């Protein structure tokens, strides 16, 4: 069993499709299929069920996936330990962030880090708050950044900044924002992120703060801040967005903001309490603390 076979197995398991996994890995379909076949034949176990054009993990495959990810995480830690011996001339730093943090707050800080340590490869994964917390806990990334509350006992959670929230609408809904009474706010559709995202949690808190009946409002759920912003600009209803996301549209006049201040929310850094912290990770954290908020 090789690390490359484990990487192929994990990719196929996550894609549930050999051809798509081959594309992700930049391998041929035949090489990808051969790696899976070699694992199954060598250990006389069936890892996948073939269902039409797709595949699905068997019970044995699901159990093996957990171990395979653990082995790759430990191999990555060993490799990073060796890279640390070379200082920060080489190495890798893997980050994960929820959408608002990853798309608007973090990129400038990554660029600053790259200018300071050009030999360190930085990879960023984007997901919602729950997903980022999970892969940080599982050791798939060095550091996670989220805008939602995280209470996982395995993770060290540190506040790094705060975010301003605004209720926005298209100019077509200006009368609702100008009136800003509960009947109008409850009757107008709302657009929100999916459950599990930090922005959705902030949305729930914000509408409750202005007294909107959460049981009666109509919600269109969309999977990204950008999709919400575009839908609201098109007149889909009201939304709660970060000022980082909505600011350019407010300045351009395609969105208008409600004349009310909402409670700010925090951005947090996540790190596994017991996993090895690489020199690159320590340097990135130090640079963020040095830059400060804003």
Coordinates of N, CA, C and O in Angstrom, one line a residue, residues 16-166:
X16 N -17.0 10.2 -5.8 CA -17.9 9.2 -6.1 C -18.0 8.9 -7.6 O -19.0 8.6 -8.2
X17 N -16.8 9.1 -8.2 CA -16.7 8.9 -9.7 C -15.3 8.8 -10.1 O -14.4 9.6 -9.7
X18 N -14.9 7.7 -10.8 CA -13.5 7.5 -11.1 C -13.0 8.6 -12.1 O -11.9 9.1 -11.9
X19 N -13.7 8.9 -13.1 CA -13.3 9.9 -14.1 C -13.1 11.2 -13.5 O -12.1 11.9 -13.8
X20 N -14.0 11.7 -12.7 CA -13.9 13.0 -12.0 C -12.7 13.0 -11.1 O -11.9 14.0 -11.0
X21 N -12.5 11.9 -10.3 CA -11.3 11.8 -9.4 C -10.0 11.9 -10.2 O -9.1 12.5 -9.8
X22 N -10.0 11.2 -11.4 CA -8.8 11.2 -12.2 C -8.5 12.6 -12.6 O -7.3 13.0 -12.7
X23 N -9.5 13.4 -13.0 CA -9.3 14.8 -13.4 C -8.7 15.6 -12.2 O -7.8 16.4 -12.4
X24 N -9.3 15.4 -11.0 CA -8.8 16.1 -9.9 C -7.3 15.8 -9.6 O -6.5 16.7 -9.2
X25 N -6.9 14.5 -9.8 CA -5.6 14.1 -9.5 C -4.6 14.3 -10.6 O -3.4 14.0 -10.5
X26 N -5.1 14.7 -11.8 CA -4.3 14.8 -13.0 C -3.7 13.5 -13.4 O -2.6 13.4 -13.8
X27 N -4.6 12.4 -13.3 CA -4.2 11.1 -13.7 C -5.1 10.6 -14.8 O -6.2 11.2 -15.0
X28 N -4.7 9.5 -15.5 CA -5.6 8.9 -16.5 C -6.6 8.1 -15.7 O -6.4 7.7 -14.6
X29 N -7.8 7.8 -16.4 CA -8.8 7.0 -15.8 C -8.3 5.6 -15.5 O -8.6 5.0 -14.4
X30 N -7.5 5.1 -16.4 CA -7.0 3.7 -16.2 C -6.0 3.6 -15.0 O -6.1 2.7 -14.3
X31 N -5.2 4.7 -14.8 CA -4.3 4.6 -13.7 C -5.1 4.7 -12.4 O -4.7 4.1 -11.4
X32 N -6.1 5.6 -12.4 CA -7.0 5.7 -11.2 C -7.7 4.4 -10.9 O -7.7 3.9 -9.7
X33 N -8.3 3.8 -11.9 CA -9.0 2.5 -11.7 C -8.0 1.4 -11.2 O -8.3 0.6 -10.3
X34 N -6.8 1.4 -11.8 CA -5.8 0.4 -11.4 C -5.3 0.6 -9.9 O -5.1 -0.5 -9.3
X35 N -5.2 1.8 -9.5 CA -4.8 2.0 -8.1 C -5.9 1.4 -7.1 O -5.6 0.8 -6.1
X36 N -7.2 1.6 -7.4 CA -8.3 1.1 -6.6 C -8.3 -0.4 -6.7 O -8.4 -1.1 -5.7
X37 N -8.1 -0.9 -7.9 CA -8.2 -2.4 -8.1 C -7.0 -3.0 -7.3 O -7.2 -4.1 -6.7
X38 N -5.8 -2.4 -7.3 CA -4.7 -3.0 -6.6 C -5.0 -3.0 -5.1 O -4.6 -4.0 -4.4
X39 N -5.6 -2.0 -4.6 CA -5.9 -2.0 -3.1 C -6.9 -3.1 -2.8 O -6.7 -3.9 -1.8
X40 N -7.9 -3.3 -3.6 CA -9.0 -4.2 -3.4 C -8.4 -5.7 -3.5 O -8.7 -6.6 -2.7
X41 N -7.6 -5.9 -4.5 CA -7.1 -7.2 -4.8 C -6.0 -7.6 -3.7 O -6.0 -8.8 -3.3
X42 N -5.2 -6.7 -3.4 CA -4.1 -7.0 -2.4 C -4.7 -7.4 -1.1 O -4.2 -8.3 -0.4
X43 N -5.7 -6.7 -0.7 CA -6.3 -7.0 0.7 C -7.6 -7.7 0.6 O -8.2 -7.9 1.7
X44 N -8.0 -8.2 -0.6 CA -9.2 -9.0 -0.7 C -10.4 -8.4 -0.1 O -11.1 -9.0 0.8
X45 N -10.6 -7.1 -0.4 CA -11.8 -6.4 0.2 C -12.4 -5.5 -0.9 O -11.7 -5.0 -1.8
X46 N -13.7 -5.4 -0.8 CA -14.4 -4.6 -1.8 C -14.6 -3.2 -1.2 O -15.3 -3.1 -0.1
X47 N -14.0 -2.2 -1.8 CA -14.1 -0.8 -1.2 C -15.3 0.0 -1.8 O -15.8 0.9 -1.1
X48 N -15.7 -0.3 -3.0 CA -16.8 0.4 -3.7 C -17.8 -0.5 -4.3 O -17.5 -1.6 -4.7
X49 N -19.0 -0.1 -4.3 CA -20.1 -0.7 -5.0 C -20.3 0.1 -6.3 O -20.3 1.4 -6.3
X50 N -20.4 -0.5 -7.5 CA -20.6 0.1 -8.7 C -22.1 0.2 -9.0 O -22.7 -0.8 -9.1
X51 N -22.6 1.4 -9.0 CA -24.0 1.7 -9.2 C -24.2 2.5 -10.5 O -24.1 3.7 -10.5
X52 N -24.5 1.8 -11.6 CA -24.7 2.5 -12.8 C -23.3 3.2 -13.2 O -22.3 2.5 -13.2
X53 N -23.4 4.5 -13.5 CA -22.1 5.2 -13.8 C -21.4 5.8 -12.6 O -20.3 6.3 -12.8
X54 N -22.0 5.6 -11.4 CA -21.3 6.1 -10.2 C -21.0 5.0 -9.3 O -21.3 3.8 -9.5
X55 N -20.2 5.3 -8.3 CA -19.8 4.3 -7.3 C -20.1 4.9 -5.9 O -20.2 6.1 -5.7
X56 N -20.2 4.0 -5.0 CA -20.4 4.4 -3.6 C -19.6 3.5 -2.7 O -19.3 2.3 -3.0
X57 N -19.1 4.0 -1.6 CA -18.3 3.3 -0.6 C -19.1 2.2 0.0 O -20.3 2.3 0.3
X58 N -18.5 1.0 0.2 CA -19.1 -0.1 0.9 C -18.8 0.3 2.4 O -18.2 1.2 2.8
X59 N -19.4 -0.6 3.3 CA -19.1 -0.4 4.7 C -17.6 -0.4 5.0 O -17.1 0.3 5.8
X60 N -16.9 -1.4 4.4 CA -15.5 -1.5 4.6 C -14.8 -0.2 4.0 O -13.8 0.3 4.6
X61 N -15.3 0.3 2.9 CA -14.7 1.5 2.3 C -14.8 2.7 3.2 O -13.9 3.5 3.4
X62 N -16.0 2.8 3.8 CA -16.2 3.9 4.8 C -15.3 3.9 6.0 O -14.8 4.9 6.4
X63 N -15.1 2.7 6.5 CA -14.2 2.5 7.6 C -12.7 2.8 7.2 O -12.0 3.5 7.9
X64 N -12.4 2.4 6.0 CA -11.0 2.6 5.5 C -10.7 4.1 5.2 O -9.6 4.5 5.4
X65 N -11.8 4.8 4.8 CA -11.6 6.2 4.4 C -11.1 7.0 5.6 O -10.3 7.9 5.5
X66 N -11.7 6.7 6.8 CA -11.2 7.4 8.0 C -9.8 7.2 8.3 O -9.0 8.1 8.6
X67 N -9.3 5.9 8.2 CA -7.9 5.6 8.4 C -7.0 6.1 7.3 O -5.9 6.6 7.6
X68 N -7.5 6.1 6.1 CA -6.7 6.6 5.0 C -6.4 8.1 5.1 O -5.3 8.6 5.0
X69 N -7.4 8.9 5.5 CA -7.2 10.3 5.8 C -6.3 10.5 6.9 O -5.4 11.4 6.9
X70 N -6.4 9.7 8.0 CA -5.5 9.8 9.1 C -4.0 9.6 8.7 O -3.1 10.3 9.2
X71 N -3.8 8.6 7.9 CA -2.4 8.2 7.5 C -1.8 9.4 6.6 O -0.7 9.8 6.8
X72 N -2.6 9.9 5.7 CA -2.1 11.0 4.9 C -1.9 12.3 5.7 O -0.9 13.0 5.5
X73 N -2.7 12.5 6.7 CA -2.5 13.7 7.6 C -1.2 13.5 8.4 O -0.4 14.4 8.5
X74 N -0.9 12.3 8.9 CA 0.3 12.0 9.6 C 1.5 12.1 8.7 O 2.6 12.6 9.1
X75 N 1.4 11.7 7.4 CA 2.5 11.8 6.5 C 2.8 13.2 6.2 O 3.9 13.6 6.0
X76 N 1.7 14.0 6.1 CA 1.9 15.5 5.8 C 2.6 16.1 7.0 O 3.4 17.0 6.8
X77 N 2.3 15.7 8.2 CA 2.9 16.3 9.4 C 4.4 15.9 9.4 O 5.3 16.8 9.7
X78 N 4.7 14.7 9.0 CA 6.1 14.3 8.9 C 6.9 15.1 7.9 O 8.0 15.5 8.1
X79 N 6.3 15.3 6.7 CA 6.9 16.1 5.7 C 7.1 17.5 6.1 O 8.1 18.1 5.8
X80 N 6.1 18.1 6.8 CA 6.2 19.4 7.2 C 7.3 19.6 8.3 O 8.0 20.6 8.3
X81 N 7.5 18.6 9.1 CA 8.6 18.6 10.1 C 9.9 18.7 9.4 O 10.8 19.5 9.8
X82 N 10.1 18.0 8.3 CA 11.4 18.0 7.6 C 11.5 19.4 6.9 O 12.6 20.0 6.9
X83 N 10.4 19.9 6.4 CA 10.5 21.2 5.8 C 10.9 22.3 6.8 O 11.6 23.3 6.4
X84 N 10.4 22.2 8.0 CA 10.7 23.1 9.0 C 12.2 23.2 9.3 O 12.8 24.2 9.7
X85 N 12.9 22.1 9.1 CA 14.4 22.1 9.3 C 15.1 23.0 8.3 O 16.2 23.4 8.5
X86 N 14.4 23.3 7.2 CA 15.0 24.2 6.2 C 14.5 25.6 6.4 O 14.7 26.5 5.5
X87 N 14.0 25.9 7.6 CA 13.5 27.2 7.9 C 12.2 27.4 7.1 O 11.4 26.5 7.0
X88 N 12.0 28.6 6.6 CA 10.8 28.9 5.8 C 11.2 29.2 4.4 O 10.5 29.9 3.6
X89 N 12.3 28.6 3.9 CA 12.6 28.7 2.5 C 11.7 27.8 1.7 O 11.5 28.1 0.5
X90 N 11.3 26.7 2.3 CA 10.3 25.8 1.6 C 9.2 25.4 2.6 O 9.3 25.8 3.7
X91 N 8.3 24.7 2.1 CA 7.2 24.2 3.0 C 5.9 24.4 2.4 O 5.7 25.0 1.3
X92 N 4.9 24.0 3.1 CA 3.5 24.2 2.7 C 2.6 24.6 3.9 O 2.9 24.3 5.1
X93 N 1.6 25.4 3.6 CA 0.7 25.9 4.6 C -0.7 25.7 4.1 O -1.0 26.2 3.0
X94 N -1.5 24.9 4.7 CA -2.9 24.6 4.3 C -3.9 25.3 5.2 O -3.9 25.0 6.4
X95 N -4.7 26.1 4.6 CA -5.7 26.9 5.4 C -7.1 26.5 4.9 O -7.3 26.0 3.8
X96 N -8.1 26.7 5.8 CA -9.5 26.5 5.4 C -10.2 27.7 6.0 O -9.9 28.3 7.0
X97 N -11.2 28.2 5.3 CA -12.0 29.4 5.7 C -13.4 29.3 5.3 O -13.7 28.7 4.2
X98 N -14.3 29.8 6.1 CA -15.7 30.0 5.7 C -15.7 31.1 4.7 O -14.8 31.8 4.5
X99 N -16.9 31.2 4.0 CA -16.9 32.0 2.7 C -16.6 33.4 2.9 O -15.8 34.0 2.1
X100 N -17.2 34.1 3.8 CA -16.9 35.5 4.0 C -15.4 35.8 4.3 O -14.8 36.6 3.7
X101 N -14.9 35.0 5.3 CA -13.5 35.2 5.7 C -12.6 34.8 4.5 O -11.6 35.5 4.2
X102 N -12.9 33.7 3.8 CA -12.0 33.2 2.8 C -12.0 34.0 1.5 O -11.0 34.1 0.8
X103 N -13.1 34.6 1.2 CA -13.2 35.4 0.0 C -12.9 36.8 0.1 O -12.5 37.5 -0.9
X104 N -13.0 37.4 1.3 CA -12.9 38.8 1.5 C -11.9 39.3 2.5 O -11.2 40.3 2.3
X105 N -11.7 38.5 3.6 CA -10.8 39.0 4.6 C -9.4 38.4 4.5 O -8.4 39.0 4.8
X106 N -9.3 37.1 4.1 CA -8.1 36.4 4.1 C -7.2 36.6 2.9 O -5.9 36.5 3.1
X107 N -7.7 36.8 1.7 CA -6.7 36.8 0.6 C -5.6 37.9 0.7 O -4.5 37.6 0.4
X108 N -5.9 39.1 1.2 CA -4.9 40.1 1.3 C -3.8 39.6 2.3 O -2.6 39.9 2.1
X109 N -4.2 38.9 3.3 CA -3.2 38.4 4.3 C -2.4 37.3 3.8 O -1.2 37.1 4.1
X110 N -3.0 36.5 2.9 CA -2.2 35.4 2.2 C -1.2 36.0 1.3 O 0.0 35.5 1.2
X111 N -1.6 37.0 0.6 CA -0.6 37.7 -0.3 C 0.5 38.3 0.5 O 1.7 38.2 0.1
X112 N 0.2 38.9 1.6 CA 1.3 39.5 2.4 C 2.3 38.4 2.9 O 3.5 38.6 2.9
X113 N 1.7 37.3 3.3 CA 2.5 36.1 3.7 C 3.4 35.6 2.6 O 4.6 35.3 2.8
X114 N 2.8 35.5 1.4 CA 3.5 35.0 0.2 C 4.7 36.0 -0.1 O 5.8 35.5 -0.5
X115 N 4.5 37.2 0.0 CA 5.6 38.2 -0.3 C 6.7 38.0 0.7 O 7.9 38.2 0.4
X116 N 6.4 37.7 1.9 CA 7.4 37.5 3.0 C 8.1 36.2 2.9 O 9.3 36.1 3.1
X117 N 7.3 35.1 2.5 CA 7.9 33.8 2.5 C 7.5 33.1 1.1 O 6.7 32.2 1.0
X118 N 8.1 33.6 0.0 CA 7.7 33.1 -1.3 C 8.0 31.6 -1.6 O 7.4 31.0 -2.5
X119 N 8.8 31.0 -0.8 CA 9.0 29.5 -0.9 C 8.0 28.6 -0.3 O 8.0 27.4 -0.5
X120 N 7.1 29.2 0.5 CA 6.1 28.4 1.1 C 4.8 28.4 0.3 O 4.2 29.4 0.0
X121 N 4.4 27.2 -0.1 CA 3.2 27.0 -0.9 C 1.9 27.1 0.1 O 1.8 26.4 1.0
X122 N 1.0 28.0 -0.3 CA -0.2 28.2 0.5 C -1.4 27.7 -0.2 O -1.6 28.1 -1.4
X123 N -2.2 26.8 0.4 CA -3.4 26.3 -0.2 C -4.6 26.7 0.7 O -4.5 26.6 1.9
X124 N -5.7 27.1 0.1 CA -6.9 27.6 0.8 C -8.1 26.8 0.4 O -8.4 26.7 -0.8
X125 N -8.8 26.2 1.3 CA -10.0 25.5 1.1 C -11.2 26.3 1.6 O -11.0 26.9 2.7
X126 N -12.3 26.4 0.9 CA -13.4 27.2 1.3 C -14.6 26.2 1.6 O -14.9 25.3 0.9
X127 N -15.3 26.5 2.7 CA -16.5 25.7 3.1 C -17.3 26.6 4.1 O -16.9 27.7 4.4
X128 N -18.4 26.0 4.6 CA -19.1 26.8 5.6 C -18.4 26.5 7.0 O -17.5 25.8 7.1
X129 N -18.9 27.2 8.0 CA -18.2 27.2 9.3 C -18.1 25.7 9.8 O -17.1 25.3 10.3
X130 N -19.2 25.0 9.7 CA -19.2 23.6 10.2 C -18.2 22.7 9.5 O -17.4 21.9 10.1
X131 N -18.1 22.9 8.2 CA -17.1 22.1 7.4 C -15.7 22.5 7.7 O -14.8 21.6 7.8
X132 N -15.4 23.8 7.9 CA -14.1 24.2 8.2 C -13.6 23.7 9.6 O -12.5 23.2 9.8
X133 N -14.5 23.7 10.6 CA -14.2 23.2 11.9 C -13.9 21.7 11.8 O -13.0 21.2 12.5
X134 N -14.7 21.0 11.0 CA -14.5 19.5 10.9 C -13.1 19.2 10.3 O -12.5 18.3 10.8
X135 N -12.7 19.8 9.2 CA -11.5 19.5 8.6 C -10.3 20.0 9.4 O -9.2 19.4 9.4
X136 N -10.5 21.0 10.2 CA -9.4 21.5 11.1 C -9.3 20.4 12.2 O -8.1 20.1 12.6
X137 N -10.4 20.0 12.8 CA -10.3 18.9 13.8 C -9.7 17.7 13.3 O -8.9 17.0 14.0
X138 N -10.0 17.3 12.0 CA -9.4 16.1 11.5 C -8.0 16.2 11.0 O -7.5 15.2 10.5
X139 N -7.4 17.3 11.1 CA -6.0 17.5 10.7 C -5.8 17.6 9.2 O -4.6 17.5 8.7
X140 N -6.8 17.9 8.4 CA -6.6 18.1 7.0 C -6.1 19.5 6.6 O -5.6 19.7 5.5
X141 N -6.1 20.4 7.6 CA -5.6 21.8 7.3 C -4.8 22.2 8.6 O -5.0 21.7 9.7
X142 N -3.9 23.2 8.4 CA -3.1 23.7 9.5 C -3.9 24.6 10.4 O -3.8 24.6 11.6
X143 N -4.6 25.5 9.7 CA -5.4 26.6 10.4 C -6.7 26.8 9.8 O -6.8 26.7 8.5
X144 N -7.8 27.0 10.6 CA -9.1 27.3 10.0 C -9.5 28.7 10.4 O -9.1 29.2 11.5
X145 N -10.3 29.3 9.6 CA -10.8 30.7 9.9 C -12.3 30.7 9.6 O -12.7 30.2 8.5
X146 N -13.1 31.1 10.6 CA -14.6 31.1 10.5 C -15.2 32.4 11.0 O -14.6 33.1 11.8
X147 N -16.4 32.6 10.6 CA -17.2 33.7 11.2 C -18.3 33.2 12.0 O -19.1 34.0 12.5
X148 N -18.4 31.9 12.3 CA -19.4 31.4 13.2 C -18.8 30.9 14.5 O -17.6 30.6 14.6
X149 N -19.7 30.7 15.5 CA -19.3 30.2 16.8 C -18.9 28.7 16.6 O -19.6 27.9 16.0
X150 N -17.8 28.3 17.2 CA -17.3 26.9 17.2 C -17.0 26.5 18.7 O -16.3 27.3 19.4
X151 N -17.6 25.4 19.1 CA -17.4 25.0 20.5 C -16.7 23.6 20.6 O -16.8 22.9 21.6
X152 N -16.1 23.1 19.6 CA -15.4 21.8 19.6 C -14.3 21.8 20.6 O -13.4 22.6 20.5
X153 N -14.3 20.9 21.6 CA -13.3 20.9 22.6 C -11.9 20.6 22.1 O -10.9 20.8 22.8
X154 N -11.8 20.0 20.9 CA -10.5 19.7 20.3 C -9.8 20.9 19.7 O -8.6 20.8 19.4
X155 N -10.5 22.0 19.5 CA -10.0 23.1 18.8 C -9.7 24.3 19.7 O -10.5 24.6 20.6
X156 N -8.6 25.0 19.5 CA -8.3 26.2 20.2 C -8.9 27.3 19.3 O -8.7 27.4 18.1
X157 N -9.8 28.2 19.9 CA -10.5 29.2 19.1 C -10.1 30.6 19.6 O -10.1 30.9 20.8
X158 N -9.6 31.4 18.6 CA -9.1 32.7 19.0 C -9.7 33.7 18.1 O -9.8 33.6 16.8
X159 N -10.2 34.8 18.7 CA -10.8 35.9 17.9 C -9.7 36.6 17.2 O -8.7 37.0 17.8
X160 N -9.9 36.9 15.9 CA -8.9 37.7 15.1 C -9.4 39.0 14.6 O -8.6 39.8 14.2
X161 N -10.7 39.2 14.5 CA -11.3 40.4 13.9 C -12.8 40.4 14.1 O -13.4 39.4 14.7
X162 N -13.5 41.5 13.7 CA -14.9 41.5 13.8 C -15.4 42.0 12.4 O -14.7 42.6 11.6
X163 N -16.7 41.8 12.2 CA -17.3 42.0 10.9 C -18.6 42.8 11.1 O -19.4 42.5 12.0
X164 N -18.9 43.8 10.3 CA -20.1 44.6 10.3 C -21.2 43.9 9.4 O -20.9 43.6 8.3
X165 N -22.4 43.8 10.0 CA -23.5 43.2 9.2 C -24.5 44.3 8.8 O -24.7 45.2 9.6
X166 N -25.1 44.1 7.6 CA -26.1 45.1 7.2 C -27.3 44.3 6.6 O -27.1 43.2 6.0

